[in-house]
Coordinates of C-alpha atoms in Angstrom, one line a residue:
X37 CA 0.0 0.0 0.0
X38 CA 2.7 2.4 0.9
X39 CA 4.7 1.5 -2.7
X40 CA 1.1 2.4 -4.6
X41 CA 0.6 5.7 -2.9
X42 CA 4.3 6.8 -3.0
X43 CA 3.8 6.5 -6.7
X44 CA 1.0 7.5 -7.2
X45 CA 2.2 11.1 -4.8
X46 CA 5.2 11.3 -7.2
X47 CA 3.0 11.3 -10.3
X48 CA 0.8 14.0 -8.8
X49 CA 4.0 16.3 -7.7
X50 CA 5.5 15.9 -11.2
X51 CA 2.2 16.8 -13.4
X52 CA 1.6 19.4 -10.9
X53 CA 5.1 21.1 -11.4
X54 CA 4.5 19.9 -15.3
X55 CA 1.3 22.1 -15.3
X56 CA 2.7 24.4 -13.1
X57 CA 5.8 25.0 -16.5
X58 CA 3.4 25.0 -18.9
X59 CA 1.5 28.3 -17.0
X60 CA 4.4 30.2 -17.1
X61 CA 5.0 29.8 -21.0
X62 CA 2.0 30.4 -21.6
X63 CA 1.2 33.3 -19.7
X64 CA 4.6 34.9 -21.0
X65 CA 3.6 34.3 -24.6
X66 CA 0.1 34.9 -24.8
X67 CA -0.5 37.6 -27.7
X68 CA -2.0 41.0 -26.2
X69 CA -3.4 42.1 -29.2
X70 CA -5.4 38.9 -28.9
X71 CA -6.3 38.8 -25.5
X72 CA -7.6 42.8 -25.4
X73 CA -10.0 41.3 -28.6
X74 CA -11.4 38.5 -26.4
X75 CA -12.0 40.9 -23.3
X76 CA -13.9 43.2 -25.3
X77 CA -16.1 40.2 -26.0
X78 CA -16.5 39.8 -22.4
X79 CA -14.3 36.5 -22.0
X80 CA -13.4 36.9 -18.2
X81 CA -10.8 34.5 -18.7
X82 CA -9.0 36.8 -20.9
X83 CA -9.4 40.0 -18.9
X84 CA -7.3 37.9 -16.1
X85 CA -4.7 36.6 -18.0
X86 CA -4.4 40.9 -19.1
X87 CA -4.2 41.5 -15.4
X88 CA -1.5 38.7 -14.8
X89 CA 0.4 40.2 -17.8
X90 CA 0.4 43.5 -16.3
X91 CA 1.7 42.3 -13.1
X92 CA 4.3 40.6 -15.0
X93 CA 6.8 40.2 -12.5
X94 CA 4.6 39.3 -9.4
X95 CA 2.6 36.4 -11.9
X96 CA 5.8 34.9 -13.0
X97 CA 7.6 35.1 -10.0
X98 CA 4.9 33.2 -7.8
X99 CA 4.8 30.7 -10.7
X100 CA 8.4 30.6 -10.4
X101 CA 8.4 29.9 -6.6
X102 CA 5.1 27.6 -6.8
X103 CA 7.3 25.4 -8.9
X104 CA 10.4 25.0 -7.0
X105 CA 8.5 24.4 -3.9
X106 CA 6.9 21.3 -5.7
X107 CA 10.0 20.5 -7.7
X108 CA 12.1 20.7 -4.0
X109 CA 9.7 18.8 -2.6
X110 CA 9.7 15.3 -5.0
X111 CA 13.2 14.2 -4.3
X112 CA 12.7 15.2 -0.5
X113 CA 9.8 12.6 -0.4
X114 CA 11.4 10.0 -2.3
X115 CA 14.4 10.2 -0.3
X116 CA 12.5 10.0 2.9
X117 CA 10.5 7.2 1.3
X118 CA 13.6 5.3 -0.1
X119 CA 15.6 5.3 3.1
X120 CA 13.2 2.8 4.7
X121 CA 11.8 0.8 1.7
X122 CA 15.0 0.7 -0.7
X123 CA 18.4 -0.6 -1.2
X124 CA 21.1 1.8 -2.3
X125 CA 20.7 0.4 -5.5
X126 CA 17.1 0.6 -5.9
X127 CA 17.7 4.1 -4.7
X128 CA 19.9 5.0 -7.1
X129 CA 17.3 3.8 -10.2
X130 CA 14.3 5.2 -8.6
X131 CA 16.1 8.9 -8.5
X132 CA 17.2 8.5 -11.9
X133 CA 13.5 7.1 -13.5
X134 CA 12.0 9.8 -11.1
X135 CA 14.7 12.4 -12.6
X136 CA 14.3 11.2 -16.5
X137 CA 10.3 11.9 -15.6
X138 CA 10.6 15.3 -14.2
X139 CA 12.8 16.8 -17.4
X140 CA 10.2 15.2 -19.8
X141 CA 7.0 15.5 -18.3
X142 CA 7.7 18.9 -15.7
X143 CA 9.4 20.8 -18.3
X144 CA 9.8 19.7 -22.1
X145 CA 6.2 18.1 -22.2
X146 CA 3.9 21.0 -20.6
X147 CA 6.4 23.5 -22.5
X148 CA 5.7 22.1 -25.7
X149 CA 2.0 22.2 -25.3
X150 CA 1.9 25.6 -24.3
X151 CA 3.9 26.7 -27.0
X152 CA 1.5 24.8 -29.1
X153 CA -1.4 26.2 -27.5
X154 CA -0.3 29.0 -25.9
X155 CA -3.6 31.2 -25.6
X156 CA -6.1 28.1 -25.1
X157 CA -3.3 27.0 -22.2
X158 CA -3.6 30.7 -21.1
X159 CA -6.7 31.2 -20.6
X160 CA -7.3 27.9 -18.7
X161 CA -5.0 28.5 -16.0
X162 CA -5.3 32.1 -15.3
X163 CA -8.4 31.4 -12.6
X164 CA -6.2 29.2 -11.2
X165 CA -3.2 31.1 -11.0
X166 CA -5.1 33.9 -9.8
X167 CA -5.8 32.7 -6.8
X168 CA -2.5 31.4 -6.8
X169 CA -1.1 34.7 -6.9
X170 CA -3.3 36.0 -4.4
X171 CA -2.9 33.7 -1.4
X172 CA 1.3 33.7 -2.2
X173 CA 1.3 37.3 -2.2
X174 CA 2.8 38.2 1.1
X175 CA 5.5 35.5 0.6
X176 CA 6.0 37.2 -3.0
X177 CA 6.2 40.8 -2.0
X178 CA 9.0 39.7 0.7
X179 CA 11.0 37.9 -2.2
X180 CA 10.5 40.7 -4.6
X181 CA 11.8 43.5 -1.9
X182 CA 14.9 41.3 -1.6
X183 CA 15.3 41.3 -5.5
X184 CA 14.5 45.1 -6.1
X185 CA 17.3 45.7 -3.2
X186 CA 19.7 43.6 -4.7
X187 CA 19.2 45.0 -8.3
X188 CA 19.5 48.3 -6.9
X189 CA 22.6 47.8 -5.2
X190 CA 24.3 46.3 -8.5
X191 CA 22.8 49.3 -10.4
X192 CA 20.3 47.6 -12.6
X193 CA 17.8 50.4 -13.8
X194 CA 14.4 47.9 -13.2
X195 CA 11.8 50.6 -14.4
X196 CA 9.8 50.6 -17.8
X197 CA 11.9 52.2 -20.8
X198 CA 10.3 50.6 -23.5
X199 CA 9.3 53.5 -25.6
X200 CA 6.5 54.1 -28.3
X201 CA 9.0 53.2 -31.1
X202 CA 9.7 49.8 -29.6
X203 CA 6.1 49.1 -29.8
X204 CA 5.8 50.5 -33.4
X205 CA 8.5 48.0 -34.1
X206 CA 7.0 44.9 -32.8
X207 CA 4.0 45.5 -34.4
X208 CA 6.0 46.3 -38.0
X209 CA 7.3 42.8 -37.2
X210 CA 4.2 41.5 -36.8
X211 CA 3.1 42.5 -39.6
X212 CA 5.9 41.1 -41.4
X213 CA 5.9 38.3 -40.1
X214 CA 2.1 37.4 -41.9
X215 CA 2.8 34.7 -44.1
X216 CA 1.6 36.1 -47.9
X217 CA 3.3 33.6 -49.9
X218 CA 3.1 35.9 -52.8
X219 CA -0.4 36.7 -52.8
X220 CA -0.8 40.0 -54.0
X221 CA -3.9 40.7 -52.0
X222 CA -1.9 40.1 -48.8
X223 CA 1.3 41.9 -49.7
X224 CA -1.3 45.1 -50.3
X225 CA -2.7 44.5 -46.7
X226 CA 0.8 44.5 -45.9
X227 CA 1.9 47.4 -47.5
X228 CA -1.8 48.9 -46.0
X229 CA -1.0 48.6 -42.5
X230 CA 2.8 49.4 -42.7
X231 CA 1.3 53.1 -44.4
X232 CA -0.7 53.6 -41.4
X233 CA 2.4 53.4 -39.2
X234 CA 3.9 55.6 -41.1
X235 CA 1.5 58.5 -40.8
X236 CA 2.8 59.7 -37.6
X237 CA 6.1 60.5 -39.5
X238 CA 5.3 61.6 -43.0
X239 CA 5.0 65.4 -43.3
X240 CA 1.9 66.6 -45.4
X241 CA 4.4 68.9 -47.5
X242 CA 5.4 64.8 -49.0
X243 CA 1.6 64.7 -49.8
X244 CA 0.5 67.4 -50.8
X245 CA -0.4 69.1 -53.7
X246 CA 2.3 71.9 -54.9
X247 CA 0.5 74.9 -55.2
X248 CA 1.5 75.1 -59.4
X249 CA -0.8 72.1 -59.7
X250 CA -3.4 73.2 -57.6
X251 CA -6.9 74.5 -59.4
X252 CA -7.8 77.6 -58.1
X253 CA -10.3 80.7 -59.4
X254 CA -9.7 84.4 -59.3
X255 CA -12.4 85.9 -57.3
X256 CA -12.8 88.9 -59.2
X257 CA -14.0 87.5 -62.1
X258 CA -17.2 87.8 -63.6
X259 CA -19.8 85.4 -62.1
X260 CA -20.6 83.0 -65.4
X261 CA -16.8 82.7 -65.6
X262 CA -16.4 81.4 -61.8
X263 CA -19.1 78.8 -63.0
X264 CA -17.2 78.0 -66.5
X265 CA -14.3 77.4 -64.2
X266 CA -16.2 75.3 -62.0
X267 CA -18.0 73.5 -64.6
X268 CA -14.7 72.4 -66.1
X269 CA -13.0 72.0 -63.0
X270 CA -12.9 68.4 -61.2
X271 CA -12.5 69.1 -57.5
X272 CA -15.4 69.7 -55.2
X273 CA -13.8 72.4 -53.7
X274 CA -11.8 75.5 -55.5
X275 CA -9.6 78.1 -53.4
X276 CA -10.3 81.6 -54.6
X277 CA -7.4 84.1 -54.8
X278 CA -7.1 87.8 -55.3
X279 CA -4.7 89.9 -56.8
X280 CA -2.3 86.9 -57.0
X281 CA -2.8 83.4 -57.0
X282 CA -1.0 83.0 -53.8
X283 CA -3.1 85.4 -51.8
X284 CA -6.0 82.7 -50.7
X285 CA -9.0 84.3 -49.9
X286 CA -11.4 81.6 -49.2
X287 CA -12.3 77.7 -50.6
X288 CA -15.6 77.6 -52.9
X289 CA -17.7 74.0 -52.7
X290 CA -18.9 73.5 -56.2
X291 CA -21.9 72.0 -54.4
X292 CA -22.4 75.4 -52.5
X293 CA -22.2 77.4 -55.8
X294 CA -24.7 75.4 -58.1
X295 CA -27.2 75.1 -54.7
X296 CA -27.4 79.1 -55.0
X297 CA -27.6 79.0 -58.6
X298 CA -31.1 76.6 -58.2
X299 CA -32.1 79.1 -55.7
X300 CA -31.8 82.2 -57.4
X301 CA -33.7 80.3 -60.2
X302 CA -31.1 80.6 -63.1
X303 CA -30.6 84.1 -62.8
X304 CA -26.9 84.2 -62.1
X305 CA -25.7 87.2 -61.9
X306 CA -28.1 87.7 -58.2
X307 CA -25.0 85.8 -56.8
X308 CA -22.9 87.1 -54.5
X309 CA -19.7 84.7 -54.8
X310 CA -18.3 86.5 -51.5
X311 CA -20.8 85.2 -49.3
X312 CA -20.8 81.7 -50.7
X313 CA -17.0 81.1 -49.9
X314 CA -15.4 79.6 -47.0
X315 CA -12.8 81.1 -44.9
X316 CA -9.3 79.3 -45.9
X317 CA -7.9 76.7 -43.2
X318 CA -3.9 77.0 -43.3
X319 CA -2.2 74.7 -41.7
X320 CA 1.9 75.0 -40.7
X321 CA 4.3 72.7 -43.4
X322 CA 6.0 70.8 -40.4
X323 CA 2.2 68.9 -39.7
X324 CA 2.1 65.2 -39.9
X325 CA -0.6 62.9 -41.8
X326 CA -1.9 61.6 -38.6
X327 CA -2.2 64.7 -36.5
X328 CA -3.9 66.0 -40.1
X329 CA -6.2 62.9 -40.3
X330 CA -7.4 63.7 -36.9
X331 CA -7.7 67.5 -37.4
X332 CA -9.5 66.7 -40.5
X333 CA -12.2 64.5 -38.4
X334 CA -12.0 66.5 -35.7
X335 CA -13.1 69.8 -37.7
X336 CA -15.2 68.2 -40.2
X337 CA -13.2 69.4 -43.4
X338 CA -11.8 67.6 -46.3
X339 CA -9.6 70.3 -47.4
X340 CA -6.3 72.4 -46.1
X341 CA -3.8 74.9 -47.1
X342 CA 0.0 74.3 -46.0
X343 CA 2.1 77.3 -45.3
X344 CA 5.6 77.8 -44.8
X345 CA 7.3 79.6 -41.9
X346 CA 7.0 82.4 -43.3
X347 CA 3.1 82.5 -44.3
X348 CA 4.1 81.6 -47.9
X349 CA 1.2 79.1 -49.5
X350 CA 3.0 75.7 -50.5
X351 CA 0.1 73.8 -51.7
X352 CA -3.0 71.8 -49.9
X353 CA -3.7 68.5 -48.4
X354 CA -7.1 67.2 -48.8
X355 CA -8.5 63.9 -46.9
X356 CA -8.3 61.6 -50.3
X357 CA -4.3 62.6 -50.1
X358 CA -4.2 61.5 -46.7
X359 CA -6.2 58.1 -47.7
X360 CA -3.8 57.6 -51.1
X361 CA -1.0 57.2 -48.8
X362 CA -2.9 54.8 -47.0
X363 CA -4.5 52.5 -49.9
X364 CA -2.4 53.8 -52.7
X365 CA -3.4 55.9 -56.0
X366 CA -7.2 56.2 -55.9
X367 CA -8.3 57.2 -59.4
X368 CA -11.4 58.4 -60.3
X369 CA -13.5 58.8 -64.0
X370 CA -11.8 62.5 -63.6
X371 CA -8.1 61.3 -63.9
X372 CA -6.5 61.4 -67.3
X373 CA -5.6 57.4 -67.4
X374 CA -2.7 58.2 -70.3
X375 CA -1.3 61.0 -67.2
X376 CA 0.8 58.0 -65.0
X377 CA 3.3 58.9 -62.6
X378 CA 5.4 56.1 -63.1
X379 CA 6.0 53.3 -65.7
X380 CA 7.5 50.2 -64.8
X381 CA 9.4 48.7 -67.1
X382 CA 10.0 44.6 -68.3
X383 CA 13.9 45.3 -67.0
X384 CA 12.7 46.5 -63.6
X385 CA 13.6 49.9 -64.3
X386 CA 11.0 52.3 -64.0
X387 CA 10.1 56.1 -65.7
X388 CA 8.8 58.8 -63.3
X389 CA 7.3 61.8 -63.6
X390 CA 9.7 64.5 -61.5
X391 CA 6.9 65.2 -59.6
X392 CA 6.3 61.5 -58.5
X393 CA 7.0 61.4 -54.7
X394 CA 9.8 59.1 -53.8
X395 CA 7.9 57.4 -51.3
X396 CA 5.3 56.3 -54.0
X397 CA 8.3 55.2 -55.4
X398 CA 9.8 53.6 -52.7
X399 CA 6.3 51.4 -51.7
X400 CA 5.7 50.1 -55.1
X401 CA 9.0 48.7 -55.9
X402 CA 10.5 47.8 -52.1
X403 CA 13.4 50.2 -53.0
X404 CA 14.8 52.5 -50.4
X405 CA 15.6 55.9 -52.8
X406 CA 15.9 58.3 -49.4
X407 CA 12.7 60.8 -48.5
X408 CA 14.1 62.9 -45.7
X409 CA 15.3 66.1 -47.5
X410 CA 13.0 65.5 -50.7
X411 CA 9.3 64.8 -51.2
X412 CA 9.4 64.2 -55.5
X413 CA 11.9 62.2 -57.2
X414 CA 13.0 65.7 -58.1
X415 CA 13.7 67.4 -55.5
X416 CA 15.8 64.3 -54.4
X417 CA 17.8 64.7 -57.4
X418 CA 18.6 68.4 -57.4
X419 CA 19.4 68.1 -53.6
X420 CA 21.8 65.5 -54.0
X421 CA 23.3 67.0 -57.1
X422 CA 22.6 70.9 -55.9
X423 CA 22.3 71.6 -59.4
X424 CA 19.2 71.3 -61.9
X425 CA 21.0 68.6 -64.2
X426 CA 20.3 68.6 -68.4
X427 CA 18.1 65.9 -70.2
X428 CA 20.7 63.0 -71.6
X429 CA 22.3 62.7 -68.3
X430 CA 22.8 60.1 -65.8
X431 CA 24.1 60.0 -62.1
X432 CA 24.0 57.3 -59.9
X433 CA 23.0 58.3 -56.4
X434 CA 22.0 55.8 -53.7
X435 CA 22.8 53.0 -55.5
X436 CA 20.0 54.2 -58.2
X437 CA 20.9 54.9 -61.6
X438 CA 19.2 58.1 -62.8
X439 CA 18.8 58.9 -66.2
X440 CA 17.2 62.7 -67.1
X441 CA 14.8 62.1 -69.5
X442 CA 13.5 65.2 -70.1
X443 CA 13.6 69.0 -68.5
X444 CA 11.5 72.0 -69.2
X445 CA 12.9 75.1 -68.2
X446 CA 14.2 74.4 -64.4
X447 CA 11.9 71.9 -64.0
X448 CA 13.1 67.9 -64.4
X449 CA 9.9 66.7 -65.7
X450 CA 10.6 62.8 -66.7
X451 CA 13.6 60.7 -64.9
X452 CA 14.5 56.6 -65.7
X453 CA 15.6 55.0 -62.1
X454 CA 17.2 51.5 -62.0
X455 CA 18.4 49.7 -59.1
X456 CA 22.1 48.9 -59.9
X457 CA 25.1 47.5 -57.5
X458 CA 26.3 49.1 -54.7
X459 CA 30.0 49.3 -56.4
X460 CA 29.0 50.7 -59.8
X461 CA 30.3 54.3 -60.0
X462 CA 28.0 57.8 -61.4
X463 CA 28.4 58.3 -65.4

C-alpha cells in the first residue's frame, strides 16, 4: 500500500510542477493584441490573463516559486521514502526514473503544449493562477523586496523604458511576419498597414499638392466665368485668390455654388460669390498625416492649405491625399488614365514623372531611394546633385541609376531609375 501511494504522490508532484511550466510559458507568450480582442467580448478568462500580464513580475515570479516548492519537494519525499523501503541500488534507479520523468514531463512536455497552445493554455490557468497569486502574495512581496534591493545595489535600472517606437516595431514585425506567400492581395494589406504606421512620420508637405498644380479661381472675375471654371474644373472644392494666386481668400464648394444657382432660379448674376466662400484653413508645413487625419475628423473638413514659416502658400492636403497614402493611388472617371506617374518597365527599371514622390516610389517597388530632404523624385535629385542637371544625363545616387529624361525650363519633368550594385560608379 505504501509502494502504490508513494507512486501515485510522485506522479501527482511531477504533473503538478508539469502544469505548473506549462502556466508560465503560456502566460509569457500569450499575444495582447489577442487577449484585449477577447476581453472586449467579455471573455473573463481573458481580462485575467491581461491583469497577470500587467503584473508581470509578481505572476511569473509566484509561478516561479510555486514550482520549485513542488520541484524541491519530489526528491525530498522520495528520499525519505527510499531510506526505509530501498536498497542503495534501488535508490539510485528510482532517483534517476523519477529524474528522466521530471525533465520530460515537468518541463519539455507541458512546454511544448503551451507553446502549441499558448492562448487556449492561457486562458485555462489564469483562474487558477489567480488565486495562486493571491494567497502567495505576502511571501512574493517579501521575495521581490529582496530582488528590487539587490538590483539596486548592482545598479540595474528595473523601471519601464520601452518607448513608443519599440512598440511601433513589434508591431511592423508583426506585420511582417504574416505569411503572404506571394499573394498580391496580402502583400497590399501589408503594405496597407505598414502606411498607417507611417502616418505619424510623413509630413503633409510629402503629400501634398504643390501649389502650381493646384486648381484655383480668381475671385474677381465675372460670375458666369467662376461657373465655367467650376463646370470644367474636377475638385469639389476650389480656393479663390485675389490679386495673385498665392493670396487665398477663401475655398468655394462647387456644391455650395450650383445650390445658390437653383435658388436664385437661373438668374446668375443675383449671386454674390463672397458670401458663398469659406474662410481658408492653413495649416503649418511641419504637420504630420496623422495629427492632419485627426484635425481633418476633428473639424469636419476635407480640405487644407500648408504654409511655410513664413506665411508663404505651399500647396493643400485634402482627406483623399491622406487616404492615397494609406491604400495607394485612388483614381477616379476624372483622372486622365494616359497621365501615370510612373512606368515600370520589363527590366525592372521604372520612368517617373519628376513630380512623383519618392515614397510612391519607394512602396511600389521595395526600394529605399531616401525621402528625408526630398518629397518628388526631383527634389531628391537636385538636392543631392545641388544643381538642376540637363536631359541625356545620368548620375547614380543611392545606388540608383538616374537617367534625365527630359527637363523643361528648371523643371526635371521625366527621370528613368534602375536599381544597380552598390560598387557601380555615377556616369
Amino acid at each position: 500500500m505504501a509502494y502504490v501511494i508513494f507512486t501515485v504522490g510522485v506522479l501527482f508532484l511531477i504533473c503538478l510542477a508539469g502544469f505548473i511550466a506549462g502556466a508560465e510559458t503560456a502566460i509569457t507568450g500569450a499575444s495582447k493584441a489577442h487577449l484585449y480582442h477577447l476581453a472586449k467580448k467579455k471573455d473573463p478568462r481573458a481580462k485575467k490573463v491581461i491583469e497577470l500580464k500587467e503584473k508581470m513580475t509578481t505572476s511569473i515570479g509566484t509561478i516561479l516559486v510555486l514550482n520549485q516548492m513542488v520541484v524541491y519537494l519530489i526528491p525530498i519525499v522520495s528520499t525519505l521514502f527510499a531510506i526505509k523501503y530501498f536498497s542503495p541500488v534501488e535508490t539510485a534507479v528510482m532517483q534517476t526514473v523519477i529524474a528522466v520523468l521530471l525533465m520530460t514531463y515537468a518541463e519539455i512536455f507541458p512546454k511544448m503544449v503551451a507553446i502549441n497552445f499558448t492562448m487556449e493554455y492561457a486562458l485555462f490557468v489564469a483562474p487558477f493562477v489567480k488565486v495562486i497569486v493571491f494567497c502567495m502574495r505576502p511571501l512574493i512581496n517579501i521575495l521581490e523586496f529582496c530582488a528590487r534591493i539587490s538590483m539596486k545595489l548592482l545598479r540595474v535600472d528595473i523601471e519601464n523604458n520601452r518607448s513608443s517606437e519599440d512598440a511601433d516595431e513589434e508591431l511592423r514585425g508583426a506585420i511582417e511576419m504574416r505569411p503572404s506567400e506571394g499573394d498580391e492581395d496580402e502583400e497590399q494589406k501589408k503594405i496597407m498597414l505598414k502606411s498607417i504606421l507611417d502616418l505619424e512620420a510623413i509630413r503633409v508637405t510629402q503629400a501634398m499638392i504643390h501649389r502650381k498644380n493646384m486648381s484655383t479661381i480668381d475671385s474677381s472675375l465675372p460670375v458666369n466665368k467662376i461657373a465655367e471654371e467650376l463646370m470644367n474644373c474636377q475638385f469639389s472644392r476650389v480656393p479663390m485668390w485675389k490679386d495673385n494666386p498665392e493670396n487665398i481668400i477663401g475655398v468655394l464648394k462647387t456644391k455650395t455654388f450650383f445650390r445658390a444657382l437653383q435658388l436664385a432660379n437661373g438668374h446668375i448674376e443675383n449671386i454674390k460669390i463672397n458670401s458663398l466662400i469659406s474662410p481658408p484653413w492653413f495649416i503649418p508645413e511641419t504637420t504630420h498625416l496623422l495629427e492632419q487625419l485627426q484635425n481633418f475628423r476633428k473639424k469636419r473638413e476635407h480640405f487644407a492649405l500648408v504654409v511655410d514659416e513664413y506665411g508663404d502658400l505651399m500647396g493643400c492636403i485634402t482627406l483623399e491625399d491622406i487616404l492615397e497614402e494609406i491604400v495607394g493611388d485612388v483614381r477616379d472617371e476624372y483622372d486622365d488614365s494616359d497621365d501615370e506617374e510612373m512606368k515600370i518597365l520589363a527590366d525592372g527599371s521604372v520612368i517617373a514623372n519628376g513630380s512623383t514622390p519618392v515614397r510612391d516610389i519607394n512602396r511600389e517597388l521595395d526600394w529605399n531611394i531616401p525621402e528625408e530632404d526630398a518629397a518628388t523624385i526631383a527634389g531628391y535629385i537636385m538636392s543631392e546633385l545641388r544643381k538642376i542637371p540637363d536631359a541625356g544625363q545620368t548620375y547614380v545616387l543611392s545606388n540608383y541609376r538616374m537617367e534625365i529624361l527630359r527637363r523643361q525650363r528648371n523643371q526635371i519633368v521625366s527621370v528613368k531609375i534602375t536599381q544597380i550594385a552598390v560598387n557601380e560608379e555615377s556616369v
